[in-house]
Short mmCIF file of N, CA and C in Angstrom, two decimals:
data_model
loop_
_atom_site.label_atom_id
_atom_site.label_comp_id
_atom_site.label_asym_id
_atom_site.label_seq_id
_atom_site.Cartn_x
_atom_site.Cartn_y
_atom_site.Cartn_z
N MET A 1 0.85 -1.18 0.00
CA MET A 1 0.00 0.00 0.00
C MET A 1 0.90 1.23 0.00
N THR A 2 0.65 2.13 -0.94
CA THR A 2 1.51 3.30 -1.08
C THR A 2 1.04 4.45 -0.20
N ASP A 3 -0.25 4.52 0.12
CA ASP A 3 -0.77 5.60 0.95
C ASP A 3 -0.63 5.26 2.43
N THR A 4 -0.34 6.29 3.23
CA THR A 4 -0.35 6.10 4.67
C THR A 4 -1.80 6.17 5.15
N LEU A 5 -2.02 5.76 6.37
CA LEU A 5 -3.37 5.84 6.92
C LEU A 5 -3.89 7.27 6.89
N GLU A 6 -3.04 8.21 7.25
CA GLU A 6 -3.47 9.62 7.26
C GLU A 6 -3.88 10.08 5.86
N ASP A 7 -3.13 9.66 4.83
CA ASP A 7 -3.49 10.01 3.45
C ASP A 7 -4.85 9.41 3.08
N LEU A 8 -5.04 8.15 3.46
CA LEU A 8 -6.31 7.48 3.16
C LEU A 8 -7.47 8.17 3.87
N VAL A 9 -7.26 8.54 5.12
CA VAL A 9 -8.31 9.22 5.89
C VAL A 9 -8.63 10.57 5.26
N ALA A 10 -7.60 11.29 4.86
CA ALA A 10 -7.82 12.61 4.23
C ALA A 10 -8.60 12.45 2.92
N ARG A 11 -8.24 11.46 2.11
CA ARG A 11 -8.97 11.21 0.86
C ARG A 11 -10.41 10.79 1.14
N ALA A 12 -10.60 9.96 2.16
CA ALA A 12 -11.95 9.51 2.51
C ALA A 12 -12.80 10.68 2.97
N ALA A 13 -12.22 11.58 3.74
CA ALA A 13 -12.97 12.74 4.25
C ALA A 13 -13.38 13.68 3.13
N GLU A 14 -12.60 13.73 2.05
CA GLU A 14 -12.94 14.59 0.91
C GLU A 14 -14.18 14.08 0.19
N GLY A 15 -14.42 12.78 0.25
CA GLY A 15 -15.61 12.21 -0.38
C GLY A 15 -15.41 11.94 -1.85
N GLY A 16 -16.50 11.72 -2.55
CA GLY A 16 -16.46 11.42 -3.97
C GLY A 16 -16.00 9.99 -4.22
N ALA A 17 -15.73 9.70 -5.47
CA ALA A 17 -15.29 8.35 -5.85
C ALA A 17 -13.96 8.01 -5.21
N ASP A 18 -13.07 8.99 -5.15
CA ASP A 18 -11.77 8.76 -4.52
C ASP A 18 -11.94 8.49 -3.02
N GLY A 19 -12.93 9.15 -2.40
CA GLY A 19 -13.22 8.93 -0.99
C GLY A 19 -13.71 7.50 -0.73
N ALA A 20 -14.56 7.00 -1.64
CA ALA A 20 -15.06 5.63 -1.50
C ALA A 20 -13.92 4.62 -1.64
N ASP A 21 -13.01 4.90 -2.57
CA ASP A 21 -11.85 4.02 -2.73
C ASP A 21 -10.96 4.06 -1.48
N ALA A 22 -10.84 5.23 -0.88
CA ALA A 22 -10.02 5.37 0.33
C ALA A 22 -10.66 4.61 1.50
N ILE A 23 -11.98 4.70 1.62
CA ILE A 23 -12.68 3.95 2.68
C ILE A 23 -12.47 2.45 2.46
N ALA A 24 -12.57 2.01 1.21
CA ALA A 24 -12.36 0.60 0.89
C ALA A 24 -10.94 0.17 1.26
N ALA A 25 -9.97 1.04 1.00
CA ALA A 25 -8.59 0.72 1.34
C ALA A 25 -8.40 0.67 2.86
N LEU A 26 -9.04 1.59 3.58
CA LEU A 26 -8.98 1.55 5.05
C LEU A 26 -9.60 0.26 5.57
N TYR A 27 -10.73 -0.10 4.99
CA TYR A 27 -11.41 -1.34 5.36
C TYR A 27 -10.48 -2.54 5.15
N ASP A 28 -9.89 -2.61 3.97
CA ASP A 28 -8.98 -3.74 3.67
C ASP A 28 -7.82 -3.79 4.65
N GLU A 29 -7.32 -2.63 5.01
CA GLU A 29 -6.15 -2.56 5.89
C GLU A 29 -6.49 -2.89 7.35
N LEU A 30 -7.68 -2.50 7.80
CA LEU A 30 -7.96 -2.55 9.24
C LEU A 30 -9.14 -3.43 9.64
N THR A 31 -9.74 -4.14 8.71
CA THR A 31 -10.93 -4.92 9.05
C THR A 31 -10.64 -6.00 10.08
N ASP A 32 -9.50 -6.67 9.97
CA ASP A 32 -9.17 -7.71 10.95
C ASP A 32 -8.94 -7.10 12.34
N THR A 33 -8.35 -5.94 12.37
CA THR A 33 -8.10 -5.25 13.64
C THR A 33 -9.42 -4.91 14.32
N VAL A 34 -10.35 -4.34 13.55
CA VAL A 34 -11.66 -3.99 14.11
C VAL A 34 -12.38 -5.24 14.61
N TYR A 35 -12.35 -6.29 13.81
CA TYR A 35 -13.00 -7.54 14.21
C TYR A 35 -12.43 -8.05 15.53
N ASN A 36 -11.12 -8.03 15.66
CA ASN A 36 -10.49 -8.51 16.91
C ASN A 36 -10.85 -7.63 18.09
N TRP A 37 -10.96 -6.33 17.87
CA TRP A 37 -11.39 -5.45 18.95
C TRP A 37 -12.82 -5.79 19.38
N VAL A 38 -13.70 -6.02 18.42
CA VAL A 38 -15.09 -6.36 18.76
C VAL A 38 -15.13 -7.70 19.50
N ARG A 39 -14.32 -8.65 19.05
CA ARG A 39 -14.30 -9.97 19.70
C ARG A 39 -13.87 -9.88 21.16
N PHE A 40 -13.14 -8.85 21.50
CA PHE A 40 -12.77 -8.64 22.89
C PHE A 40 -14.02 -8.44 23.76
N TYR A 41 -15.05 -7.83 23.18
CA TYR A 41 -16.27 -7.53 23.92
C TYR A 41 -17.34 -8.61 23.79
N VAL A 42 -17.44 -9.23 22.62
CA VAL A 42 -18.47 -10.25 22.40
C VAL A 42 -17.80 -11.56 22.00
N ARG A 43 -18.33 -12.66 22.46
CA ARG A 43 -17.70 -13.96 22.21
C ARG A 43 -18.14 -14.57 20.89
N ASP A 44 -19.31 -14.23 20.44
CA ASP A 44 -19.87 -14.84 19.25
C ASP A 44 -19.21 -14.26 18.00
N GLY A 45 -18.58 -15.12 17.20
CA GLY A 45 -17.88 -14.68 16.00
C GLY A 45 -18.79 -14.05 14.97
N HIS A 46 -19.98 -14.63 14.78
CA HIS A 46 -20.92 -14.08 13.79
C HIS A 46 -21.42 -12.71 14.23
N LEU A 47 -21.70 -12.57 15.50
CA LEU A 47 -22.12 -11.29 16.03
C LEU A 47 -21.00 -10.26 15.89
N ALA A 48 -19.76 -10.70 16.13
CA ALA A 48 -18.61 -9.79 15.99
C ALA A 48 -18.49 -9.32 14.55
N GLU A 49 -18.75 -10.20 13.59
CA GLU A 49 -18.72 -9.78 12.18
C GLU A 49 -19.78 -8.73 11.90
N ASP A 50 -20.99 -8.94 12.41
CA ASP A 50 -22.07 -7.98 12.20
C ASP A 50 -21.73 -6.63 12.83
N LEU A 51 -21.25 -6.67 14.06
CA LEU A 51 -20.91 -5.41 14.73
C LEU A 51 -19.74 -4.72 14.05
N SER A 52 -18.79 -5.49 13.53
CA SER A 52 -17.67 -4.89 12.80
C SER A 52 -18.16 -4.15 11.57
N GLN A 53 -19.12 -4.74 10.87
CA GLN A 53 -19.68 -4.06 9.69
C GLN A 53 -20.38 -2.77 10.09
N GLU A 54 -21.07 -2.80 11.24
CA GLU A 54 -21.72 -1.58 11.71
C GLU A 54 -20.69 -0.51 12.08
N VAL A 55 -19.57 -0.94 12.61
CA VAL A 55 -18.48 0.01 12.90
C VAL A 55 -18.03 0.67 11.62
N TRP A 56 -17.84 -0.11 10.55
CA TRP A 56 -17.38 0.46 9.29
C TRP A 56 -18.42 1.39 8.68
N LEU A 57 -19.69 1.12 8.90
CA LEU A 57 -20.72 2.06 8.45
C LEU A 57 -20.59 3.38 9.19
N LYS A 58 -20.37 3.30 10.50
CA LYS A 58 -20.19 4.53 11.28
C LYS A 58 -18.93 5.28 10.85
N VAL A 59 -17.87 4.55 10.55
CA VAL A 59 -16.64 5.19 10.08
C VAL A 59 -16.93 5.94 8.78
N ALA A 60 -17.61 5.28 7.85
CA ALA A 60 -17.91 5.92 6.56
C ALA A 60 -18.79 7.14 6.75
N GLN A 61 -19.74 7.08 7.66
CA GLN A 61 -20.64 8.20 7.89
C GLN A 61 -19.97 9.36 8.62
N ASN A 62 -18.96 9.06 9.44
CA ASN A 62 -18.37 10.09 10.30
C ASN A 62 -16.90 10.40 10.00
N ILE A 63 -16.40 9.92 8.89
CA ILE A 63 -14.98 10.13 8.59
C ILE A 63 -14.64 11.62 8.49
N SER A 64 -15.61 12.43 8.10
CA SER A 64 -15.35 13.87 7.99
C SER A 64 -15.19 14.53 9.36
N LYS A 65 -15.62 13.83 10.42
CA LYS A 65 -15.49 14.37 11.78
C LYS A 65 -14.14 14.05 12.40
N TYR A 66 -13.39 13.17 11.76
CA TYR A 66 -12.06 12.84 12.27
C TYR A 66 -11.16 14.06 12.13
N ARG A 67 -10.40 14.36 13.19
CA ARG A 67 -9.51 15.51 13.16
C ARG A 67 -8.12 15.07 12.71
N PRO A 68 -7.68 15.53 11.53
CA PRO A 68 -6.35 15.15 11.04
C PRO A 68 -5.28 15.52 12.06
N GLY A 69 -4.28 14.66 12.15
CA GLY A 69 -3.19 14.89 13.09
C GLY A 69 -3.38 14.17 14.40
N THR A 70 -4.60 13.67 14.66
CA THR A 70 -4.81 12.89 15.87
C THR A 70 -4.64 11.41 15.52
N ASN A 71 -4.72 10.58 16.51
CA ASN A 71 -4.47 9.15 16.33
C ASN A 71 -5.70 8.47 15.71
N PHE A 72 -5.57 8.04 14.46
CA PHE A 72 -6.70 7.42 13.77
C PHE A 72 -7.08 6.09 14.43
N HIS A 73 -6.08 5.31 14.85
CA HIS A 73 -6.38 4.04 15.51
C HIS A 73 -7.21 4.25 16.78
N ALA A 74 -6.88 5.28 17.53
CA ALA A 74 -7.63 5.58 18.75
C ALA A 74 -9.06 5.98 18.41
N TRP A 75 -9.23 6.77 17.37
CA TRP A 75 -10.57 7.19 16.92
C TRP A 75 -11.38 5.97 16.49
N LEU A 76 -10.77 5.10 15.72
CA LEU A 76 -11.43 3.89 15.24
C LEU A 76 -11.75 2.95 16.41
N ARG A 77 -10.84 2.83 17.34
CA ARG A 77 -11.09 1.96 18.49
C ARG A 77 -12.22 2.50 19.35
N THR A 78 -12.31 3.80 19.48
CA THR A 78 -13.40 4.41 20.25
C THR A 78 -14.75 4.09 19.61
N ILE A 79 -14.84 4.23 18.30
CA ILE A 79 -16.07 3.89 17.60
C ILE A 79 -16.40 2.41 17.82
N THR A 80 -15.40 1.56 17.72
CA THR A 80 -15.59 0.13 17.90
C THR A 80 -16.08 -0.19 19.31
N LYS A 81 -15.41 0.37 20.29
CA LYS A 81 -15.79 0.12 21.68
C LYS A 81 -17.20 0.61 21.96
N ASN A 82 -17.53 1.80 21.48
CA ASN A 82 -18.87 2.34 21.72
C ASN A 82 -19.95 1.47 21.08
N ARG A 83 -19.70 0.98 19.87
CA ARG A 83 -20.70 0.13 19.20
C ARG A 83 -20.88 -1.18 19.95
N ALA A 84 -19.79 -1.79 20.39
CA ALA A 84 -19.87 -3.05 21.13
C ALA A 84 -20.59 -2.84 22.47
N LEU A 85 -20.26 -1.77 23.17
CA LEU A 85 -20.91 -1.51 24.46
C LEU A 85 -22.38 -1.16 24.27
N ASP A 86 -22.72 -0.43 23.21
CA ASP A 86 -24.14 -0.16 22.92
C ASP A 86 -24.90 -1.46 22.72
N TYR A 87 -24.30 -2.38 21.99
CA TYR A 87 -24.95 -3.67 21.78
C TYR A 87 -25.13 -4.40 23.11
N LEU A 88 -24.08 -4.46 23.92
CA LEU A 88 -24.17 -5.17 25.19
C LEU A 88 -25.21 -4.54 26.11
N ARG A 89 -25.31 -3.22 26.11
CA ARG A 89 -26.34 -2.55 26.91
C ARG A 89 -27.73 -2.92 26.42
N SER A 90 -27.91 -2.99 25.11
CA SER A 90 -29.23 -3.31 24.56
C SER A 90 -29.63 -4.73 24.93
N VAL A 91 -28.68 -5.63 25.00
CA VAL A 91 -28.97 -7.02 25.38
C VAL A 91 -29.37 -7.08 26.85
N GLN A 92 -28.72 -6.29 27.69
CA GLN A 92 -29.03 -6.29 29.12
C GLN A 92 -30.44 -5.76 29.38
N ARG A 93 -30.91 -4.83 28.57
CA ARG A 93 -32.22 -4.23 28.78
C ARG A 93 -33.36 -5.13 28.35
N ARG A 94 -33.07 -6.11 27.51
CA ARG A 94 -34.13 -7.00 27.05
C ARG A 94 -34.60 -7.87 28.21
N PRO A 95 -35.91 -7.99 28.36
CA PRO A 95 -36.38 -8.86 29.45
C PRO A 95 -36.07 -10.31 29.12
N SER A 96 -35.65 -11.04 30.14
CA SER A 96 -35.39 -12.45 29.92
C SER A 96 -36.71 -13.20 29.91
N GLU A 97 -36.74 -14.27 29.15
CA GLU A 97 -37.96 -15.05 29.05
C GLU A 97 -38.18 -15.83 30.33
N VAL A 98 -39.44 -15.93 30.71
CA VAL A 98 -39.81 -16.76 31.83
C VAL A 98 -40.35 -18.06 31.26
N LEU A 99 -39.71 -19.15 31.60
CA LEU A 99 -40.14 -20.46 31.11
C LEU A 99 -40.84 -21.21 32.23
N TYR A 100 -41.96 -21.76 31.90
CA TYR A 100 -42.72 -22.54 32.86
C TYR A 100 -42.59 -24.02 32.51
N ALA A 101 -42.89 -24.86 33.49
CA ALA A 101 -42.74 -26.29 33.30
C ALA A 101 -43.51 -26.80 32.09
N ASP A 102 -44.67 -26.25 31.84
CA ASP A 102 -45.46 -26.77 30.72
C ASP A 102 -44.92 -26.34 29.36
N HIS A 103 -44.00 -25.41 29.31
CA HIS A 103 -43.38 -25.05 28.03
C HIS A 103 -42.65 -26.23 27.41
N LEU A 104 -42.03 -27.02 28.23
CA LEU A 104 -41.27 -28.15 27.71
C LEU A 104 -42.16 -29.37 27.46
N GLU A 105 -43.38 -29.26 27.85
CA GLU A 105 -44.35 -30.33 27.68
C GLU A 105 -43.89 -31.63 28.34
N LEU A 106 -43.04 -31.50 29.33
CA LEU A 106 -42.62 -32.67 30.07
C LEU A 106 -43.68 -33.09 31.08
N ASP A 107 -44.55 -32.16 31.41
CA ASP A 107 -45.56 -32.47 32.42
C ASP A 107 -46.89 -32.91 31.82
N ARG A 108 -46.95 -33.08 30.53
CA ARG A 108 -48.18 -33.52 29.87
C ARG A 108 -48.33 -35.03 29.99
N PRO A 109 -49.52 -35.50 30.30
CA PRO A 109 -49.73 -36.96 30.32
C PRO A 109 -49.55 -37.53 28.93
N ARG A 110 -48.99 -38.69 28.85
CA ARG A 110 -48.78 -39.36 27.58
C ARG A 110 -49.52 -40.70 27.59
N VAL A 111 -49.98 -41.08 26.43
CA VAL A 111 -50.66 -42.36 26.31
C VAL A 111 -49.67 -43.46 26.63
N GLY A 112 -50.07 -44.39 27.47
CA GLY A 112 -49.21 -45.50 27.83
C GLY A 112 -48.32 -45.23 29.02
N HIS A 113 -48.32 -44.02 29.53
CA HIS A 113 -47.52 -43.71 30.71
C HIS A 113 -48.41 -43.71 31.94
N GLY A 114 -47.89 -44.27 33.00
CA GLY A 114 -48.66 -44.33 34.23
C GLY A 114 -48.49 -43.07 35.06
N PRO A 115 -49.19 -43.01 36.18
CA PRO A 115 -49.13 -41.83 37.05
C PRO A 115 -47.72 -41.58 37.60
N GLU A 116 -46.95 -42.64 37.82
CA GLU A 116 -45.60 -42.45 38.35
C GLU A 116 -44.70 -41.76 37.33
N GLU A 117 -44.78 -42.20 36.08
CA GLU A 117 -43.99 -41.55 35.03
C GLU A 117 -44.42 -40.11 34.84
N TYR A 118 -45.74 -39.90 34.91
CA TYR A 118 -46.25 -38.53 34.79
C TYR A 118 -45.69 -37.65 35.91
N ALA A 119 -45.66 -38.16 37.14
CA ALA A 119 -45.14 -37.40 38.27
C ALA A 119 -43.65 -37.12 38.10
N GLU A 120 -42.90 -38.09 37.61
CA GLU A 120 -41.46 -37.89 37.38
C GLU A 120 -41.23 -36.83 36.31
N ARG A 121 -41.98 -36.91 35.21
CA ARG A 121 -41.82 -35.92 34.13
C ARG A 121 -42.19 -34.53 34.61
N ARG A 122 -43.22 -34.43 35.42
CA ARG A 122 -43.64 -33.13 35.94
C ARG A 122 -42.55 -32.57 36.86
N ALA A 123 -41.97 -33.40 37.71
CA ALA A 123 -40.90 -32.95 38.60
C ALA A 123 -39.69 -32.50 37.78
N LEU A 124 -39.37 -33.25 36.73
CA LEU A 124 -38.26 -32.86 35.86
C LEU A 124 -38.54 -31.52 35.19
N ALA A 125 -39.75 -31.34 34.70
CA ALA A 125 -40.11 -30.07 34.05
C ALA A 125 -40.00 -28.91 35.01
N GLU A 126 -40.44 -29.10 36.23
CA GLU A 126 -40.35 -28.03 37.22
C GLU A 126 -38.90 -27.72 37.57
N ALA A 127 -38.07 -28.76 37.65
CA ALA A 127 -36.65 -28.55 37.94
C ALA A 127 -35.97 -27.79 36.80
N VAL A 128 -36.28 -28.16 35.57
CA VAL A 128 -35.70 -27.47 34.42
C VAL A 128 -36.12 -26.01 34.43
N ALA A 129 -37.40 -25.76 34.61
CA ALA A 129 -37.90 -24.38 34.62
C ALA A 129 -37.27 -23.57 35.75
N ALA A 130 -37.06 -24.21 36.91
CA ALA A 130 -36.49 -23.50 38.06
C ALA A 130 -35.04 -23.09 37.81
N HIS A 131 -34.34 -23.79 36.93
CA HIS A 131 -32.92 -23.51 36.71
C HIS A 131 -32.63 -22.81 35.39
N MET A 132 -33.64 -22.54 34.58
CA MET A 132 -33.41 -21.88 33.29
C MET A 132 -32.79 -20.50 33.46
N HIS A 133 -33.15 -19.80 34.51
CA HIS A 133 -32.63 -18.44 34.71
C HIS A 133 -31.12 -18.43 34.96
N LYS A 134 -30.55 -19.58 35.32
CA LYS A 134 -29.11 -19.66 35.58
C LYS A 134 -28.29 -19.77 34.30
N LEU A 135 -28.96 -20.05 33.20
CA LEU A 135 -28.26 -20.22 31.93
C LEU A 135 -27.99 -18.87 31.28
N ARG A 136 -26.97 -18.83 30.44
CA ARG A 136 -26.70 -17.65 29.63
C ARG A 136 -27.84 -17.52 28.62
N PRO A 137 -28.10 -16.31 28.13
CA PRO A 137 -29.19 -16.11 27.17
C PRO A 137 -29.10 -17.03 25.95
N ASP A 138 -27.89 -17.26 25.44
CA ASP A 138 -27.78 -18.11 24.26
C ASP A 138 -28.11 -19.56 24.59
N GLN A 139 -27.80 -19.99 25.81
CA GLN A 139 -28.15 -21.35 26.21
C GLN A 139 -29.66 -21.50 26.39
N ARG A 140 -30.29 -20.48 26.99
CA ARG A 140 -31.76 -20.51 27.13
C ARG A 140 -32.41 -20.55 25.76
N GLN A 141 -31.83 -19.80 24.82
CA GLN A 141 -32.39 -19.76 23.48
C GLN A 141 -32.33 -21.15 22.83
N VAL A 142 -31.26 -21.87 23.04
CA VAL A 142 -31.14 -23.21 22.46
C VAL A 142 -32.28 -24.10 22.97
N LEU A 143 -32.51 -24.07 24.28
CA LEU A 143 -33.59 -24.89 24.83
C LEU A 143 -34.95 -24.42 24.33
N THR A 144 -35.11 -23.10 24.24
CA THR A 144 -36.37 -22.57 23.75
C THR A 144 -36.63 -23.01 22.32
N LEU A 145 -35.62 -22.91 21.47
CA LEU A 145 -35.78 -23.30 20.07
C LEU A 145 -35.99 -24.80 19.93
N ARG A 146 -35.40 -25.58 20.80
CA ARG A 146 -35.52 -27.04 20.71
C ARG A 146 -36.90 -27.53 21.14
N PHE A 147 -37.46 -26.94 22.18
CA PHE A 147 -38.68 -27.48 22.77
C PHE A 147 -39.95 -26.68 22.49
N PHE A 148 -39.83 -25.56 21.78
CA PHE A 148 -41.05 -24.75 21.53
C PHE A 148 -41.35 -24.70 20.06
#
C-alpha cells in the first residue's frame, strides 16, 4: 500500500469516488483489527462480524469528523468500543424469558404412561424451569428453540 493511513483518511474525508476508494482501502487494511477489537467484547464470531460491519458504516458516515493529526487508531477503536458496548447494553435491557414447566411439555400426560412416570416428568419439568434463569441467554435460546 503506497498511501499512509493519514493520506487514506484525508482522501476519505474529501468524499467522492476517490473517498469511496479510500474507505475501501482503510477497510482492507484494518478490518481484521476492528473484528479482533469487537471480539474482545463479544464472544460470538458471527455477532462480531455484524458489529464490525456496523463500525465500518459509522466510520464511513463520520470520517469527515475525524480531526487530522490525531491518532486514527484511537478514533477507530473508540467507535468500535462504543458500538460493542451499545450492543451489550441493549442485550441487558431485554427482558429475559420466563419459562414454565409446561413449556417443555414434560408435564403432559402421555398415552401409555402411568401416574408415576407422569409425576417424574412433571418434577423434571419443574426442575428445568427453576434452573433456566441460571443459563446464559444463548443457552436458554437453544432450549427454547428445541422445545417450543
